[in-house]
CSV table of C-alpha atoms in Angstrom, one decimal:
chain,number,residue,atom,x,y,z
A,157,MET,CA,-46.4,265.0,183.1
A,158,TYR,CA,-43.0,264.1,184.7
A,159,LYS,CA,-43.1,262.4,188.2
A,160,GLU,CA,-41.2,259.7,190.0
A,161,ARG,CA,-42.3,256.2,189.8
A,162,THR,CA,-42.1,253.8,192.6
A,163,PHE,CA,-40.5,250.1,192.3
A,164,GLY,CA,-44.2,248.9,191.5
A,165,GLN,CA,-45.1,251.7,188.9
A,166,LYS,CA,-41.6,250.9,186.8
A,167,VAL,CA,-42.7,247.0,186.9
A,168,SER,CA,-46.0,248.2,185.6
A,169,LEU,CA,-44.5,249.8,182.8
A,170,PHE,CA,-42.2,247.3,181.8
A,171,LEU,CA,-44.9,244.8,181.7
A,172,ARG,CA,-47.3,247.5,179.5
A,173,GLY,CA,-43.9,248.0,177.2
A,174,LEU,CA,-43.9,244.3,176.9
A,175,VAL,CA,-47.6,244.1,175.6
A,176,MET,CA,-47.4,246.8,173.0
A,177,GLY,CA,-43.4,245.8,171.6
A,178,GLY,CA,-45.6,242.4,171.0
A,179,ALA,CA,-48.3,243.6,169.4
A,180,ASN,CA,-46.1,245.8,167.1
A,181,LYS,CA,-44.9,242.6,166.3
A,182,VAL,CA,-48.1,241.2,164.8
A,183,PRO,CA,-49.5,242.3,161.4
A,184,GLY,CA,-52.4,244.1,161.5
A,185,VAL,CA,-52.1,244.7,165.2
A,186,SER,CA,-51.3,248.3,166.5
A,187,GLY,CA,-49.2,248.7,170.0
A,188,GLY,CA,-50.6,252.0,169.7
A,189,MET,CA,-53.8,251.0,170.4
A,190,VAL,CA,-53.0,248.9,173.2
A,191,ALA,CA,-51.2,252.2,174.5
A,192,PHE,CA,-54.4,253.9,174.3
A,193,VAL,CA,-56.7,251.4,175.9
A,194,MET,CA,-54.0,250.3,178.8
A,195,GLY,CA,-53.9,254.2,179.5
A,196,PHE,CA,-50.7,255.8,178.8
A,197,TYR,CA,-50.7,256.8,175.1
A,198,GLU,CA,-51.2,260.2,176.1
A,199,GLU,CA,-48.0,260.2,178.2
A,200,LEU,CA,-46.1,258.1,175.0
A,201,ILE,CA,-46.8,260.9,172.9
A,202,TYR,CA,-45.9,263.7,175.0
A,203,THR,CA,-42.8,261.8,176.3
A,204,PHE,CA,-41.7,261.3,172.4
A,205,ARG,CA,-42.7,264.9,171.5
A,206,ARG,CA,-40.3,266.1,174.6
A,207,VAL,CA,-37.2,264.6,171.9
A,208,ASN,CA,-36.3,268.1,170.5
A,209,LEU,CA,-33.9,271.0,170.3
A,210,LYS,CA,-34.4,272.1,174.2
A,211,ALA,CA,-33.4,268.4,175.3
A,212,PHE,CA,-30.7,268.4,173.2
A,213,LYS,CA,-29.5,271.6,174.6
A,214,LEU,CA,-30.0,270.4,178.3
A,215,LEU,CA,-28.1,267.1,177.4
A,216,PHE,CA,-25.3,269.0,176.0
A,217,ASN,CA,-24.9,271.3,179.0
A,218,GLY,CA,-24.4,268.5,181.1
A,219,ARG,CA,-27.8,269.3,183.0
A,220,PHE,CA,-28.3,265.7,183.4
A,221,LYS,CA,-31.2,266.0,186.3
A,222,SER,CA,-33.3,268.3,184.0
A,223,PHE,CA,-33.0,266.4,180.8
A,224,ALA,CA,-34.3,263.8,182.7
A,225,SER,CA,-37.4,265.5,183.8
A,226,TYR,CA,-37.9,267.2,180.4
A,227,THR,CA,-37.7,264.2,178.6
A,228,ASN,CA,-39.5,262.1,181.3
A,229,LEU,CA,-37.1,260.1,180.7
A,230,GLN,CA,-37.8,256.8,183.5
A,231,PHE,CA,-41.3,256.5,181.9
A,232,ILE,CA,-39.5,255.8,178.2
A,233,VAL,CA,-36.8,253.6,179.9
A,234,TRP,CA,-39.1,251.2,181.5
A,235,VAL,CA,-41.7,250.9,178.6
A,236,MET,CA,-39.0,251.1,175.6
A,237,LEU,CA,-37.2,247.9,178.0
A,238,GLY,CA,-40.3,246.0,177.9
A,239,SER,CA,-41.0,246.8,174.4
A,240,ALA,CA,-37.2,245.9,173.4
A,241,PHE,CA,-37.5,242.5,175.4
A,242,SER,CA,-40.6,241.7,173.9
A,243,TYR,CA,-39.2,242.3,170.5
A,244,PHE,CA,-36.6,239.4,170.9
A,245,SER,CA,-38.8,236.9,172.6
A,246,VAL,CA,-41.8,237.3,170.8
A,247,SER,CA,-39.4,237.2,167.5
A,248,LEU,CA,-38.2,233.5,168.3
A,249,VAL,CA,-42.1,232.4,169.2
A,250,LEU,CA,-43.8,234.2,165.8
A,251,ASN,CA,-41.0,232.5,164.1
A,252,TYR,CA,-41.6,228.8,165.2
A,253,PHE,CA,-45.6,229.2,165.3
A,254,LEU,CA,-45.3,230.6,161.4
A,255,LYS,CA,-43.5,227.7,160.3
A,256,ASN,CA,-45.2,225.0,162.1
A,257,TYR,CA,-49.0,226.5,162.4
A,258,GLU,CA,-49.2,229.5,159.7
A,259,LEU,CA,-53.0,228.8,159.2
A,260,TYR,CA,-53.8,229.2,162.9
A,261,VAL,CA,-51.3,232.2,163.4
A,262,TRP,CA,-53.1,234.1,160.6
A,263,SER,CA,-56.6,233.3,162.1
A,264,TRP,CA,-55.5,234.4,165.4
A,265,PHE,CA,-54.5,238.2,163.9
A,266,PHE,CA,-57.7,238.3,161.6
A,267,GLY,CA,-59.6,238.0,164.8
A,268,MET,CA,-57.2,240.5,166.7
A,269,ILE,CA,-57.9,242.5,163.8
A,270,ILE,CA,-61.9,242.5,163.8
A,271,GLY,CA,-61.7,243.5,167.7
A,272,SER,CA,-59.3,246.6,166.7
A,273,ILE,CA,-61.8,247.5,164.1
A,274,TYR,CA,-64.7,247.6,166.7
A,275,TYR,CA,-62.7,249.3,169.4
A,276,ILE,CA,-61.7,252.1,167.6
A,277,SER,CA,-64.9,252.6,165.9
A,278,LYS,CA,-67.1,252.0,168.7
A,279,ASP,CA,-66.9,255.3,170.9
A,280,PHE,CA,-66.5,257.4,167.3
A,281,GLY,CA,-70.1,258.7,167.1
A,282,ASP,CA,-69.5,261.4,164.7
A,283,TRP,CA,-70.7,259.9,161.0
A,284,ARG,CA,-71.1,262.8,159.4
A,285,VAL,CA,-71.4,262.5,155.6
A,286,LYS,CA,-68.0,264.1,155.0
A,287,ASN,CA,-66.6,261.9,157.9
A,288,VAL,CA,-68.1,258.5,156.2
A,289,MET,CA,-66.4,259.7,152.8
A,290,TRP,CA,-62.8,259.4,154.7
A,291,LEU,CA,-63.9,256.3,156.0
A,292,PHE,CA,-64.3,254.8,152.2
A,293,ILE,CA,-61.6,256.5,151.1
A,294,GLY,CA,-59.3,254.5,154.1
A,295,ALA,CA,-61.4,251.4,153.0
A,296,SER,CA,-60.0,251.9,149.1
A,297,ILE,CA,-56.8,252.2,150.2
A,298,GLY,CA,-57.1,249.3,152.4
A,299,ILE,CA,-58.8,247.3,149.6
A,300,THR,CA,-56.1,248.5,147.2
A,301,ILE,CA,-53.2,247.1,149.0
A,302,SER,CA,-54.7,244.2,150.2
A,303,PHE,CA,-54.6,243.0,146.8
A,304,MET,CA,-51.2,244.0,145.8
A,305,SER,CA,-48.2,241.7,145.5
A,306,PRO,CA,-45.9,242.1,148.2
A,307,ALA,CA,-42.7,243.1,147.2
A,308,LYS,CA,-39.9,241.4,146.7
A,309,GLU,CA,-37.3,241.4,150.1
A,310,ASN,CA,-35.0,244.6,149.8
A,311,ASP,CA,-32.0,244.9,152.4
A,312,ASN,CA,-30.8,248.5,151.0
A,313,LEU,CA,-29.9,250.6,154.0
A,314,TRP,CA,-31.9,253.4,152.7
A,315,PHE,CA,-34.7,251.3,152.4
A,316,VAL,CA,-34.3,249.8,155.2
A,317,PHE,CA,-34.2,253.2,157.0
A,318,VAL,CA,-37.7,254.0,155.5
A,319,CYS,CA,-39.0,251.0,157.0
A,320,GLY,CA,-37.8,251.7,160.1
A,321,ILE,CA,-40.4,255.1,160.1
A,322,ILE,CA,-43.0,253.0,158.7
A,323,GLY,CA,-42.6,250.3,160.9
A,324,VAL,CA,-42.7,252.2,164.0
A,325,SER,CA,-46.0,253.8,163.0
A,326,GLY,CA,-48.0,251.0,164.5
A,327,MET,CA,-46.9,252.7,168.4
A,328,THR,CA,-47.9,256.1,167.3
A,329,LEU,CA,-50.9,255.6,165.3
A,330,PRO,CA,-53.7,253.3,166.9
A,331,GLY,CA,-55.1,250.9,164.8
A,332,LEU,CA,-52.3,251.4,162.0
A,333,SER,CA,-49.9,248.2,161.7
A,334,GLY,CA,-46.3,248.9,161.0
A,335,SER,CA,-45.8,244.9,160.9
A,336,PHE,CA,-48.8,244.9,158.1
A,337,ILE,CA,-47.2,247.6,156.1
A,338,LEU,CA,-43.6,245.9,155.9
A,339,ILE,CA,-45.3,242.4,154.8
A,340,LEU,CA,-46.2,244.8,152.2
A,341,LEU,CA,-42.7,246.5,151.6
A,342,GLY,CA,-41.4,242.7,151.7
A,343,ASN,CA,-39.1,243.2,154.4
A,344,TYR,CA,-41.3,241.9,157.7
A,345,VAL,CA,-39.1,238.5,158.0
A,346,LEU,CA,-36.3,240.4,157.1
A,347,LEU,CA,-36.5,242.6,159.8
A,348,LEU,CA,-38.4,241.7,162.5
A,349,VAL,CA,-37.6,238.4,162.7
A,350,ASP,CA,-34.1,237.1,160.9
A,351,SER,CA,-32.4,240.0,162.0
A,352,VAL,CA,-33.6,240.5,165.7
A,353,ASN,CA,-33.1,236.8,166.2
A,354,VAL,CA,-29.2,237.2,164.6
A,355,LEU,CA,-28.9,240.3,167.0
A,356,GLY,CA,-30.5,238.0,170.2
A,357,GLY,CA,-28.2,235.3,169.3
A,358,VAL,CA,-25.1,237.6,168.8
A,359,VAL,CA,-25.8,239.1,172.4
A,360,THR,CA,-25.9,236.2,174.2
A,361,SER,CA,-22.4,235.0,172.7
A,362,MET,CA,-20.8,237.9,173.5
A,363,PHE,CA,-22.2,237.6,177.3
A,364,THR,CA,-20.4,234.1,177.1
A,365,GLY,CA,-17.2,235.8,175.6
A,366,ASP,CA,-17.4,234.5,171.9
A,367,PHE,CA,-16.4,237.2,169.5
A,368,SER,CA,-16.5,235.4,166.5
A,369,ASP,CA,-19.8,236.0,165.3
A,370,LEU,CA,-18.6,239.8,164.6
A,371,SER,CA,-16.3,238.2,162.1
A,372,ASP,CA,-19.2,236.1,160.3
A,373,PRO,CA,-20.3,238.7,157.3
A,374,VAL,CA,-23.5,236.8,156.9
A,375,LYS,CA,-24.8,238.2,160.9
A,376,VAL,CA,-22.6,241.0,160.5
A,377,ARG,CA,-24.7,242.1,157.4
A,378,TYR,CA,-27.8,241.6,160.0
A,379,LEU,CA,-26.4,243.5,162.3
A,380,LYS,CA,-25.9,246.2,159.9
A,381,ILE,CA,-29.1,246.3,158.7
A,382,ILE,CA,-30.7,246.0,162.5
A,383,THR,CA,-29.2,248.8,163.3
A,384,VAL,CA,-30.0,250.9,160.4
A,385,PHE,CA,-33.9,249.9,161.1
A,386,THR,CA,-33.3,251.0,164.3
A,387,LEU,CA,-32.3,254.0,163.6
A,388,GLY,CA,-35.1,254.7,160.9
A,389,SER,CA,-37.4,253.9,163.9
A,390,ALA,CA,-36.2,256.2,166.3
A,391,PHE,CA,-36.3,259.2,163.9
A,392,GLY,CA,-39.9,257.9,163.3
A,393,LEU,CA,-41.1,258.2,166.4
A,394,VAL,CA,-39.6,261.4,167.0
A,395,SER,CA,-41.0,263.3,163.9
A,396,ILE,CA,-44.2,261.0,163.5
A,397,SER,CA,-45.3,262.0,167.2
A,398,HIS,CA,-44.5,265.9,166.8
A,399,ILE,CA,-47.0,265.6,163.2
A,400,LEU,CA,-49.4,263.4,165.3
A,401,GLY,CA,-49.5,266.3,167.9
A,402,TYR,CA,-50.8,268.9,164.9
A,403,VAL,CA,-52.7,266.8,163.1
A,404,PHE,CA,-54.8,265.2,166.0
A,405,LYS,CA,-55.4,268.6,167.2
A,406,LYS,CA,-56.7,269.7,163.7
A,407,ARG,CA,-58.0,266.8,161.9
A,408,LYS,CA,-58.7,263.9,164.8
A,409,GLN,CA,-62.2,262.6,163.1
A,410,GLN,CA,-61.1,262.5,159.8
A,411,VAL,CA,-58.2,260.8,160.6
A,412,THR,CA,-60.1,258.0,162.9
A,413,ALA,CA,-62.5,257.5,160.3
A,414,ILE,CA,-59.9,257.3,157.4
A,415,ILE,CA,-57.8,254.6,159.9
A,416,ILE,CA,-61.2,253.0,160.6
A,417,GLY,CA,-61.9,252.4,157.1
A,418,PHE,CA,-58.5,251.4,156.2
A,419,ILE,CA,-58.1,248.5,158.6
A,420,THR,CA,-61.8,247.5,157.6
A,421,GLY,CA,-60.4,246.8,153.9
A,422,SER,CA,-57.0,245.6,154.6
A,423,LEU,CA,-58.3,242.8,156.3
A,424,GLY,CA,-57.7,240.9,152.9
A,425,ILE,CA,-54.2,240.6,153.6
A,426,VAL,CA,-54.4,238.4,156.8
A,427,TRP,CA,-57.4,236.2,155.5
A,428,PRO,CA,-56.1,233.3,156.9
A,429,TRP,CA,-57.2,230.8,153.9
A,430,LYS,CA,-55.1,231.5,151.1
A,431,GLU,CA,-52.4,229.9,148.7
A,432,THR,CA,-49.3,231.2,148.0
A,433,ILE,CA,-48.4,231.8,144.2
A,434,TYR,CA,-44.7,232.0,143.6
A,435,LYS,CA,-43.2,233.5,139.8
A,436,ASN,CA,-41.8,231.2,138.0
A,437,VAL,CA,-41.1,231.4,134.2
A,438,GLU,CA,-41.6,227.9,132.1
A,439,GLY,CA,-42.4,226.0,135.1
A,440,ASN,CA,-39.2,227.2,136.7
A,441,PHE,CA,-39.5,228.8,140.1
A,442,LEU,CA,-37.8,232.2,140.4
A,443,LEU,CA,-35.5,232.6,143.6
A,444,ASP,CA,-34.3,235.4,145.5
A,445,THR,CA,-30.7,236.0,146.5
A,446,LYS,CA,-31.1,233.6,149.6
A,447,GLY,CA,-32.8,230.9,147.6
A,448,ASN,CA,-36.2,231.6,148.5
A,449,LYS,CA,-39.3,230.8,146.1
A,450,ILE,CA,-40.1,235.1,145.2
A,451,ILE,CA,-44.1,235.4,146.2
A,452,GLU,CA,-46.2,236.7,143.0
A,453,SER,CA,-49.4,236.7,144.7
A,454,TYR,CA,-52.4,235.0,147.0
A,455,GLU,CA,-55.0,233.0,146.0
A,456,ARG,CA,-57.9,233.3,149.0
A,457,TYR,CA,-60.6,230.8,149.2
A,458,LEU,CA,-63.4,229.7,151.3
A,459,PRO,CA,-62.6,226.9,153.7
A,460,ASN,CA,-64.5,223.8,154.2
A,461,ILE,CA,-66.1,224.4,157.5
A,462,GLN,CA,-66.6,220.7,158.1
A,463,GLU,CA,-63.1,220.2,158.3
A,464,GLN,CA,-61.4,219.8,161.8
A,465,GLU,CA,-58.6,222.4,160.9
A,466,THR,CA,-61.3,224.7,159.9
A,467,LEU,CA,-63.2,224.6,163.0
A,468,ILE,CA,-60.2,225.1,165.0
A,469,SER,CA,-59.3,228.0,162.9
A,470,ILE,CA,-62.8,229.7,163.5
A,471,GLY,CA,-61.7,228.7,167.4
A,472,PHE,CA,-58.4,230.8,166.9
A,473,ILE,CA,-60.5,234.0,165.3
A,474,VAL,CA,-63.0,234.4,167.9
A,475,PHE,CA,-59.6,234.2,170.6
A,476,GLY,CA,-58.4,237.0,168.8
A,477,VAL,CA,-61.8,239.1,169.1
A,478,LEU,CA,-61.8,238.4,172.8
A,479,LEU,CA,-58.2,239.0,173.3
A,480,ILE,CA,-58.6,242.8,172.2
A,481,LEU,CA,-62.6,242.9,174.0
A,482,GLY,CA,-60.5,241.6,177.2
A,483,ILE,CA,-57.5,244.7,176.6
A,484,ASP,CA,-60.9,246.8,176.1
A,485,TYR,CA,-62.5,245.9,179.5
A,486,TYR,CA,-59.5,246.1,181.0
A,487,GLY,CA,-59.0,249.8,180.1
A,488,ASN,CA,-62.8,250.8,180.8
A,489,ARG,CA,-62.2,249.1,184.8
A,490,ARG,CA,-59.0,250.7,184.5
A,491,LYS,CA,-60.9,254.6,183.7
A,492,LYS,CA,-63.3,253.4,186.4
């Protein structure tokens, strides 16, 4: 699997990592799906599985060339650089649009998930009774999760580590969005928006010679959180990749059916037209430790089709679907 890359191939890997990292940040969209249709998913899983005891022995014995060859290091470095860069840039953009154009952002997400369902299911073909049953199980889980109340934000470091393992699932499981699960766990904004933005700001300041942020207790707290989250993600990448190698080999059809059902059932969580219901006691809103209102649930409704805002939102849904179909088209062209 290992091979030397030309400069053009390195740039290509960086750009693919950029797209995959951006997809991982979007609730409901899977970076693993992007990797799959862009033709490097198999190599991605293969490379993660090479992080094992043999790799560490090569590293600790100073056999760096053998370590690089065995772990396909050149591939993973360029993909991860693109993914990391995307995390910082997309985080800032996503934060802005969620604050100012929330309805349109969720409409775009909704369309991409619909497109993802089509992409994953179009070549499945094996709709035996057993697989249909797994499909319904996945859909039932998705529907149940969709109508769960989002959990309260939790910055306990052990919980953050677990979130790292869960959050990275979108990179290794095509169709399963780690960001989507982080929303339900209550830590999406904390881990993929606030902490990433603080880290970016601190790194920028340090490059200019300003280290004052390291004495700011609030920013140090976010740095601890993003560090633990990253460690959890790294652990999740390696462990899930090893599990996937076994599960997909033994139960690929059943797992795919569950994923299709899960994504379909979970469309409710990104339904664009919903009102946020906040927890309150005797007319007073309950606040979290940062002074923000605590979400209790969402009240979904059907939009007025005659409103301009609704028509624009539908346009974003169509755009989301077409984006996934475009990626699929690119993947098919690449195969040919």
